[in-house]
Short mmCIF file of N, CA and C in Angstrom, two decimals:
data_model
loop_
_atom_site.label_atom_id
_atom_site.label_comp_id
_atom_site.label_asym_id
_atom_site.label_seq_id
_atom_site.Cartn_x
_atom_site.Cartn_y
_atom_site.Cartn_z
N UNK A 25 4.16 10.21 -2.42
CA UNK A 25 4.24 10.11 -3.84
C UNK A 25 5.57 9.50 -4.29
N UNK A 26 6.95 9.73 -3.58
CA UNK A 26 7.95 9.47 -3.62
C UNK A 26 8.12 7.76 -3.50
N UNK A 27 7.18 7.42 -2.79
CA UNK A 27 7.36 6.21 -2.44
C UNK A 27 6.78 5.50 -3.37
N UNK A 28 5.77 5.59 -3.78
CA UNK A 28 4.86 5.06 -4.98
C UNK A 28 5.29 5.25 -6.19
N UNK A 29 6.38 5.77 -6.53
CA UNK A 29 7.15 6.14 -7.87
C UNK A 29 8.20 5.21 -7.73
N UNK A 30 8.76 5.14 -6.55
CA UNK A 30 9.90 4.16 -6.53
C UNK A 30 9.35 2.18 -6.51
N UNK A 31 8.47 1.87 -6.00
CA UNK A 31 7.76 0.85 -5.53
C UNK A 31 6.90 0.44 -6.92
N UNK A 32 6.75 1.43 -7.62
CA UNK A 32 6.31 1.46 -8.88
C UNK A 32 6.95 0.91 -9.93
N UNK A 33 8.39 1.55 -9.85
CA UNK A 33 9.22 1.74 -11.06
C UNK A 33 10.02 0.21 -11.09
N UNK A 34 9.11 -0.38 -12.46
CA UNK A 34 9.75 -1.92 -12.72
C UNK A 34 8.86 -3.15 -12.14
N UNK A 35 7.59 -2.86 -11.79
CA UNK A 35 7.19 -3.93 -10.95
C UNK A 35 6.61 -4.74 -12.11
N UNK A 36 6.56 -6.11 -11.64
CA UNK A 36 5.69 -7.19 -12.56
C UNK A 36 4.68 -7.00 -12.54
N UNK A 37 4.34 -6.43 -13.45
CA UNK A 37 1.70 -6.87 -13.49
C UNK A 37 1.52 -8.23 -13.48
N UNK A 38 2.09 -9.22 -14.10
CA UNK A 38 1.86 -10.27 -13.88
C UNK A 38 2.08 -10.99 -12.63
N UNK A 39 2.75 -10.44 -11.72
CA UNK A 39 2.70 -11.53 -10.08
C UNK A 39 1.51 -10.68 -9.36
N UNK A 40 0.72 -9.25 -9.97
CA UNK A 40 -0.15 -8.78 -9.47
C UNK A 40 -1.49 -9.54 -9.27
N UNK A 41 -1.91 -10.26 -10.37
CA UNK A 41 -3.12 -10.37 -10.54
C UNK A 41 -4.20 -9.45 -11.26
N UNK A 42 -5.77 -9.77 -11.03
CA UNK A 42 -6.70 -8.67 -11.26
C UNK A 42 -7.07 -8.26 -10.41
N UNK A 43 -6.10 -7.16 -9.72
CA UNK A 43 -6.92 -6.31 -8.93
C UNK A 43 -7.53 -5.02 -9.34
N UNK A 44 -8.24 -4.23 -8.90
CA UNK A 44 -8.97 -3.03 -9.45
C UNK A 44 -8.27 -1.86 -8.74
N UNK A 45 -7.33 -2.03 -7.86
CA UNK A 45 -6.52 -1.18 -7.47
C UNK A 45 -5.85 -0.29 -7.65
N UNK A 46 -5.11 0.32 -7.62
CA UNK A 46 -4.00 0.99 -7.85
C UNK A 46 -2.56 -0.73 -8.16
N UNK A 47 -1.35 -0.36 -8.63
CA UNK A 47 -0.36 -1.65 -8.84
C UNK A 47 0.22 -1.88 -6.91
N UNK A 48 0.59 -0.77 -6.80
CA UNK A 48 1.18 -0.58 -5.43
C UNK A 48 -0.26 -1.56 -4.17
N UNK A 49 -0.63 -0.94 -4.32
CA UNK A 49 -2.04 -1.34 -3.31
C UNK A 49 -2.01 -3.07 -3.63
N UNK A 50 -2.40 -3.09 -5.34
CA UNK A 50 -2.27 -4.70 -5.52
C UNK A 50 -1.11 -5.37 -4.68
N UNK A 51 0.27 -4.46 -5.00
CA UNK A 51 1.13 -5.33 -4.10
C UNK A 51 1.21 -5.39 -2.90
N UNK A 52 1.15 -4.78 -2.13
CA UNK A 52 0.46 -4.76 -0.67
C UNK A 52 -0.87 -5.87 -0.09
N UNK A 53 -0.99 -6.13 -0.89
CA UNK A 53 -2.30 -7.31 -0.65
C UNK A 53 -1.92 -8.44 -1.37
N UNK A 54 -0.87 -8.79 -2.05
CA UNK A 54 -0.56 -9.88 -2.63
C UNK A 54 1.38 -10.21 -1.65
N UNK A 55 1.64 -8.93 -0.88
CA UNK A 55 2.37 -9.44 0.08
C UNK A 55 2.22 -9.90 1.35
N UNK A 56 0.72 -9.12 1.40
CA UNK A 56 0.09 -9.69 2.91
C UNK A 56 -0.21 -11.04 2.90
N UNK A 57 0.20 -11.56 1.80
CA UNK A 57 -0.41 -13.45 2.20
C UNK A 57 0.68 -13.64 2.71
N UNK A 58 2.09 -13.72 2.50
CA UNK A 58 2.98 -14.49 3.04
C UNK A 58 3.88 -13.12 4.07
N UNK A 59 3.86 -11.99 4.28
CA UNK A 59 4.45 -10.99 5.53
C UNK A 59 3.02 -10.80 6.30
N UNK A 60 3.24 -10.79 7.52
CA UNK A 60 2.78 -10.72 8.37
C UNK A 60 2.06 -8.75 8.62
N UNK A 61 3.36 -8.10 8.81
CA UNK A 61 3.27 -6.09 8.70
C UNK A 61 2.56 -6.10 7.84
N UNK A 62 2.59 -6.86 6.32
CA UNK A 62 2.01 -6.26 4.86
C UNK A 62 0.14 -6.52 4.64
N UNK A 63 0.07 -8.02 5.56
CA UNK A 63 -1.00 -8.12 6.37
C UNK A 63 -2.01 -7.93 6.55
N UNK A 64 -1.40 -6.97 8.16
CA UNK A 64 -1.59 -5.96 8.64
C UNK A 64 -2.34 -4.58 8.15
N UNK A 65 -1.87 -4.34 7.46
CA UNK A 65 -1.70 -3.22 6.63
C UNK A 65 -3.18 -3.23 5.86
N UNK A 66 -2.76 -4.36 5.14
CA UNK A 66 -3.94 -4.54 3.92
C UNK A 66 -5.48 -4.45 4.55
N UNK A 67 -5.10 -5.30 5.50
CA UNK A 67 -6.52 -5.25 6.36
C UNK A 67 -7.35 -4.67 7.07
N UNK A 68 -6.27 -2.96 7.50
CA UNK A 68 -6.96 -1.77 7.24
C UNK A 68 -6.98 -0.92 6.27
N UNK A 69 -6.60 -1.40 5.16
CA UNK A 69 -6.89 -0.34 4.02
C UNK A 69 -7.72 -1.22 3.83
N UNK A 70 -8.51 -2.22 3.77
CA UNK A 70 -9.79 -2.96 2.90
C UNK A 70 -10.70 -2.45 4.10
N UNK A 71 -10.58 -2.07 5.63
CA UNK A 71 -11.51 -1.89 6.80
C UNK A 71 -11.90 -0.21 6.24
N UNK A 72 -10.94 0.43 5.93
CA UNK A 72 -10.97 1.63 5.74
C UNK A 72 -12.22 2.22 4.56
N UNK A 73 -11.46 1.56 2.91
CA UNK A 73 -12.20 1.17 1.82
C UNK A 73 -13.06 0.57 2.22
N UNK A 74 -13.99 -0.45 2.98
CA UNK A 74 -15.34 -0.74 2.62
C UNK A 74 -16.05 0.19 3.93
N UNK A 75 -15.25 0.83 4.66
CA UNK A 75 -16.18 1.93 5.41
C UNK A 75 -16.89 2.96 4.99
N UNK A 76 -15.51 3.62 3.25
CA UNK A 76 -15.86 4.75 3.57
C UNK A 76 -17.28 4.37 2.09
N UNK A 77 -17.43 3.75 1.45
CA UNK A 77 -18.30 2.81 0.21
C UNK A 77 -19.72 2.83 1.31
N UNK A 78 -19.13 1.60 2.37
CA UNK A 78 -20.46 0.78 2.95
C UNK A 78 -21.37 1.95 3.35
N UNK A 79 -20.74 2.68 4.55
CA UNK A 79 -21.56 3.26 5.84
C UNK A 79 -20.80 4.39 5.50
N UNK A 80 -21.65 5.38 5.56
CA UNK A 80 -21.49 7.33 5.17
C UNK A 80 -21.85 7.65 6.73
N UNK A 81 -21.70 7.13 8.56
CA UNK A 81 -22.14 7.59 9.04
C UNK A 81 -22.21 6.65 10.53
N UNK A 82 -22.19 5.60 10.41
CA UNK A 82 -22.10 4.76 11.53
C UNK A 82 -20.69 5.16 12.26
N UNK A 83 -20.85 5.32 13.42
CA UNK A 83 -19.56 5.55 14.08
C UNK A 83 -18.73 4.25 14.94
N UNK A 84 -18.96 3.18 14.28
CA UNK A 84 -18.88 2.17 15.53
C UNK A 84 -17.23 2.33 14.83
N UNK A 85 -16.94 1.01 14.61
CA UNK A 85 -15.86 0.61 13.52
C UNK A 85 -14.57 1.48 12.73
N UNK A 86 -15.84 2.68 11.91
CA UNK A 86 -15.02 3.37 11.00
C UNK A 86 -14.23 4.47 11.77
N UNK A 87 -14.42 5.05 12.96
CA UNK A 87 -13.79 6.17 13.81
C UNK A 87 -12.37 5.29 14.30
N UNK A 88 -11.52 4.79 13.63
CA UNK A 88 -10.22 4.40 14.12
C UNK A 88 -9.37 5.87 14.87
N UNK A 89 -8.96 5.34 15.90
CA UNK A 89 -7.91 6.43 15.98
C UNK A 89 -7.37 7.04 14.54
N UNK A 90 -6.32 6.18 13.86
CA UNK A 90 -5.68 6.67 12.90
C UNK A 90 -6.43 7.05 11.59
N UNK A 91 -7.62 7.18 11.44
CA UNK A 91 -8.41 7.22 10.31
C UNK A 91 -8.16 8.88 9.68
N UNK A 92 -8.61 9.63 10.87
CA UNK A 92 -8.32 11.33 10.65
C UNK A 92 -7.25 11.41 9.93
N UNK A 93 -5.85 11.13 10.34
CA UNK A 93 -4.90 11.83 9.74
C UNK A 93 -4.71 11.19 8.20
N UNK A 94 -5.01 10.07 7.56
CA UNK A 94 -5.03 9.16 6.53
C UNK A 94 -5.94 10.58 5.08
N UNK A 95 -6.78 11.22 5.83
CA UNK A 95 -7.47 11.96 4.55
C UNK A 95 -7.07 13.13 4.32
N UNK A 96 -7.21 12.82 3.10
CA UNK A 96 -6.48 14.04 2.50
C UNK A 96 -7.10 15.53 2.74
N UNK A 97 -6.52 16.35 3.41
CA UNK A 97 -7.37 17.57 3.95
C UNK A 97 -7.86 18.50 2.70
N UNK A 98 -6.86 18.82 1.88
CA UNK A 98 -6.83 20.03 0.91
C UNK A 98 -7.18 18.90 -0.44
N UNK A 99 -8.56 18.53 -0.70
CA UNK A 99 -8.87 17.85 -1.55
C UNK A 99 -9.89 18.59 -3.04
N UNK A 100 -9.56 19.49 -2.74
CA UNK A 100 -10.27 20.67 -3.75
C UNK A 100 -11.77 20.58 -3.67
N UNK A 101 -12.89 19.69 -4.44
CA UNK A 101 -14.47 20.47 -4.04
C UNK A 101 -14.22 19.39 -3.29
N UNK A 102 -15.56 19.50 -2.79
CA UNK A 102 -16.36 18.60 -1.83
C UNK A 102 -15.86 16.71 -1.87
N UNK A 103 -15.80 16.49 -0.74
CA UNK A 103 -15.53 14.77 -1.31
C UNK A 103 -16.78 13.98 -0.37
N UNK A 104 -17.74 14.41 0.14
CA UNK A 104 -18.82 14.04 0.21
C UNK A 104 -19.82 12.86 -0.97
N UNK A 105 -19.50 13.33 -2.03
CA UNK A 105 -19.77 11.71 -2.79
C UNK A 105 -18.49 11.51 -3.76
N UNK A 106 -17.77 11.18 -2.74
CA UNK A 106 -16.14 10.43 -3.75
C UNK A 106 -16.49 9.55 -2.63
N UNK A 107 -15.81 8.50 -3.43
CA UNK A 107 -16.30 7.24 -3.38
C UNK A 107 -14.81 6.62 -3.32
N UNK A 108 -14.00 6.79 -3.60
CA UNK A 108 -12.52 6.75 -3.79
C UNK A 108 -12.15 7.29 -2.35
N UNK A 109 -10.69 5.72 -2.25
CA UNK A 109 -10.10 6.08 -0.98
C UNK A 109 -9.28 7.29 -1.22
N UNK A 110 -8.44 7.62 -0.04
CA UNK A 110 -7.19 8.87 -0.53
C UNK A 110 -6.25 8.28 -1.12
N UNK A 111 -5.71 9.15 -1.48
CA UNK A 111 -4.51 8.46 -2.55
C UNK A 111 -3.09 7.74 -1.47
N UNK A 112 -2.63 7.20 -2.09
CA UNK A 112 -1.22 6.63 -1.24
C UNK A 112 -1.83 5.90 0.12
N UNK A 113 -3.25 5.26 0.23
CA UNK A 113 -3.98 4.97 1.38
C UNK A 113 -2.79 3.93 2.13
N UNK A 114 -2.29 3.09 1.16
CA UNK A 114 -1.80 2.11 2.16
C UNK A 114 -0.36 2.45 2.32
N UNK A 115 0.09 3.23 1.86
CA UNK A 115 1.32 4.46 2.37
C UNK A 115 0.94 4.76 3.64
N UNK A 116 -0.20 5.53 3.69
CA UNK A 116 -0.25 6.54 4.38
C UNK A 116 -0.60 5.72 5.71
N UNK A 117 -1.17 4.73 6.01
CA UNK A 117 -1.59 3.64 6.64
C UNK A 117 0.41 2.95 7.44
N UNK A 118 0.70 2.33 6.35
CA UNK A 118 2.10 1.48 6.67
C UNK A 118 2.67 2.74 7.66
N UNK A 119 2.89 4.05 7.43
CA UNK A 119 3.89 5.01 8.12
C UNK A 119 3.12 5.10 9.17
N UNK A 120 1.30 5.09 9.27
CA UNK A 120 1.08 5.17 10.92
C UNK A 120 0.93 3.84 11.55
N UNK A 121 1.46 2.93 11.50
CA UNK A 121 1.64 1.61 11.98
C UNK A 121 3.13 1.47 12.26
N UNK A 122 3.81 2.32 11.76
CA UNK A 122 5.56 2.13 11.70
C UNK A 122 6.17 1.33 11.21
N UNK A 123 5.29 0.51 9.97
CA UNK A 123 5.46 -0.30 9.28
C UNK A 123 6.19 -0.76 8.25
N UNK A 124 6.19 0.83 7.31
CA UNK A 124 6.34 0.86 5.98
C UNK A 124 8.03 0.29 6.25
N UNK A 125 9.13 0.93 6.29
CA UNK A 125 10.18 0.18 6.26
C UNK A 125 10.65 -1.36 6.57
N UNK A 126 9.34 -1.89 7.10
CA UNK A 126 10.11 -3.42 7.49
C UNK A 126 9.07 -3.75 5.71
N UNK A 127 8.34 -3.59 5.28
CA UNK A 127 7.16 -3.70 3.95
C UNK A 127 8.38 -3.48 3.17
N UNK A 128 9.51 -2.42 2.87
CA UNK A 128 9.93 -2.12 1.93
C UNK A 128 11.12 -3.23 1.95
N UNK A 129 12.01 -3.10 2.90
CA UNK A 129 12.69 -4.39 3.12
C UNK A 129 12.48 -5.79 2.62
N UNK A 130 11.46 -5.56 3.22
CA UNK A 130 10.65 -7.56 2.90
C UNK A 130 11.45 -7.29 1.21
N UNK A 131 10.40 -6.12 0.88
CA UNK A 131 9.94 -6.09 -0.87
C UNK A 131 11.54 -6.19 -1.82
N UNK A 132 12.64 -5.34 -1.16
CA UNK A 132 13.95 -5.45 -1.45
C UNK A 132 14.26 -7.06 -1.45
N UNK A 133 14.01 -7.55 -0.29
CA UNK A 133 14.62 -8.75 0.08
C UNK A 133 14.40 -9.62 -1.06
N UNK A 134 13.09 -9.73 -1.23
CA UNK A 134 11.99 -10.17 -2.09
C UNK A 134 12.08 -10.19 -3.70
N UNK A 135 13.11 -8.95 -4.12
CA UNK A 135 12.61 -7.93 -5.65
C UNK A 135 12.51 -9.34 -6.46
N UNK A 136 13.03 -10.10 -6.39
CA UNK A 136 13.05 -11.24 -7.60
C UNK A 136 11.64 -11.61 -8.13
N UNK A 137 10.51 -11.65 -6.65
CA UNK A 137 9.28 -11.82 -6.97
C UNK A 137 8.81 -11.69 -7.61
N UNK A 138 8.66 -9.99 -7.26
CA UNK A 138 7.87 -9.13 -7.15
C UNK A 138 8.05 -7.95 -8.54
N UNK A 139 9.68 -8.03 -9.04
CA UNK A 139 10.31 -6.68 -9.70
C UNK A 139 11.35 -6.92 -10.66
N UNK A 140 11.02 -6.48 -11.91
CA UNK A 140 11.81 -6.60 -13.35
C UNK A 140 13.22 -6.54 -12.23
N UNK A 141 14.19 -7.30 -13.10
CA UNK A 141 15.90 -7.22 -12.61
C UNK A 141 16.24 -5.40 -12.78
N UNK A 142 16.09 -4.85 -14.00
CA UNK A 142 16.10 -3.55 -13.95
C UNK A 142 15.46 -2.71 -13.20
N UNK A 143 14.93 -2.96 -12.16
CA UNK A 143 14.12 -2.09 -11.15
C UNK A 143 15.10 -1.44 -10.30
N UNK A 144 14.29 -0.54 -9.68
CA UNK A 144 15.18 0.41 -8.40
C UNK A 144 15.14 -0.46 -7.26
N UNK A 145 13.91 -1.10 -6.85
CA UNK A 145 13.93 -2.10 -5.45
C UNK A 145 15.05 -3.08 -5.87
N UNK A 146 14.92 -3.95 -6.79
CA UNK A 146 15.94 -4.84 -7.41
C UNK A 146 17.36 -3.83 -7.18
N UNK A 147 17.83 -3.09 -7.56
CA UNK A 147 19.02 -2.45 -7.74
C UNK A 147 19.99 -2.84 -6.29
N UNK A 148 20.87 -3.65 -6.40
CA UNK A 148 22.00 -4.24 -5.15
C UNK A 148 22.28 -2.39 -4.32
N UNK A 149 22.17 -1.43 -5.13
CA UNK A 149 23.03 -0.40 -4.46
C UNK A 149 21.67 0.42 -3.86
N UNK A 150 20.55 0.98 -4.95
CA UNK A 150 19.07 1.51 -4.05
C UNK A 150 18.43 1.00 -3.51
N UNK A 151 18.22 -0.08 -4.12
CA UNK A 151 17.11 -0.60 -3.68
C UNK A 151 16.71 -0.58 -1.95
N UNK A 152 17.97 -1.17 -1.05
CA UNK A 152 18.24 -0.51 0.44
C UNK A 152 17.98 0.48 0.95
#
């Protein structure tokens, strides 16, 4: 959550696009065109998202190693027809790839892109 508040705070909607996403997620898929990790990334949260939509049950594909730990355990009723990924998916994804810090870097490196001058990523002293 920590991470998505900070990655949040100041970003452009306009270098987003229309995505139906979450903003964070949008940016994660609009950094995977040009980073390689961010990618990565995107391309199992979209493998993940059209698994858990497509197929309620095929085991080929959707049984990733890392899939288990990605859901949210203590999700209050039933999530049997949620239809919705877990929250922070491509968080939770980047940290089991060991990813997320070279993603946040890029995004620092990057803030001009991506992030109002008043942002925390933008910020010469947090943003790091």
């Amino acid at each position: 959550g920590a991470v998505e508040a900070c990655l949040s705070h100041g970003l452009k909607r306009r270098t987003l696009g229309l995505f139906k996403t979450s903003s964070t997620t949008a940016l994660i898929h609009k950094v995977g065109k040009c980073f390689q990790p961010a990618a990565n990334v995107s391309k199992i949260v979209q493998e993940i998202e059209s698994s858990d939509i497509g197929s309620s049950g095929s085991g080929d594909s959707s049984s990733r190693l890392g899939k288990p730990p990605l859901v949210k355990k203590n999700s209050g009723s039933g999530t049997s027809g949620c239809s919705s990924p877990p929250r922070y998916l491509w968080i939770r994804v980047a940290l089991f790839e060991k990813v997320l810090a070279k993603i946040i870097d890029y995004l620092v490196q990057n803030s001009n892109k991506y992030y109002e001058k008043d942002s925390l990523v933008a910020d010469p002293d947090y943003g790091t």
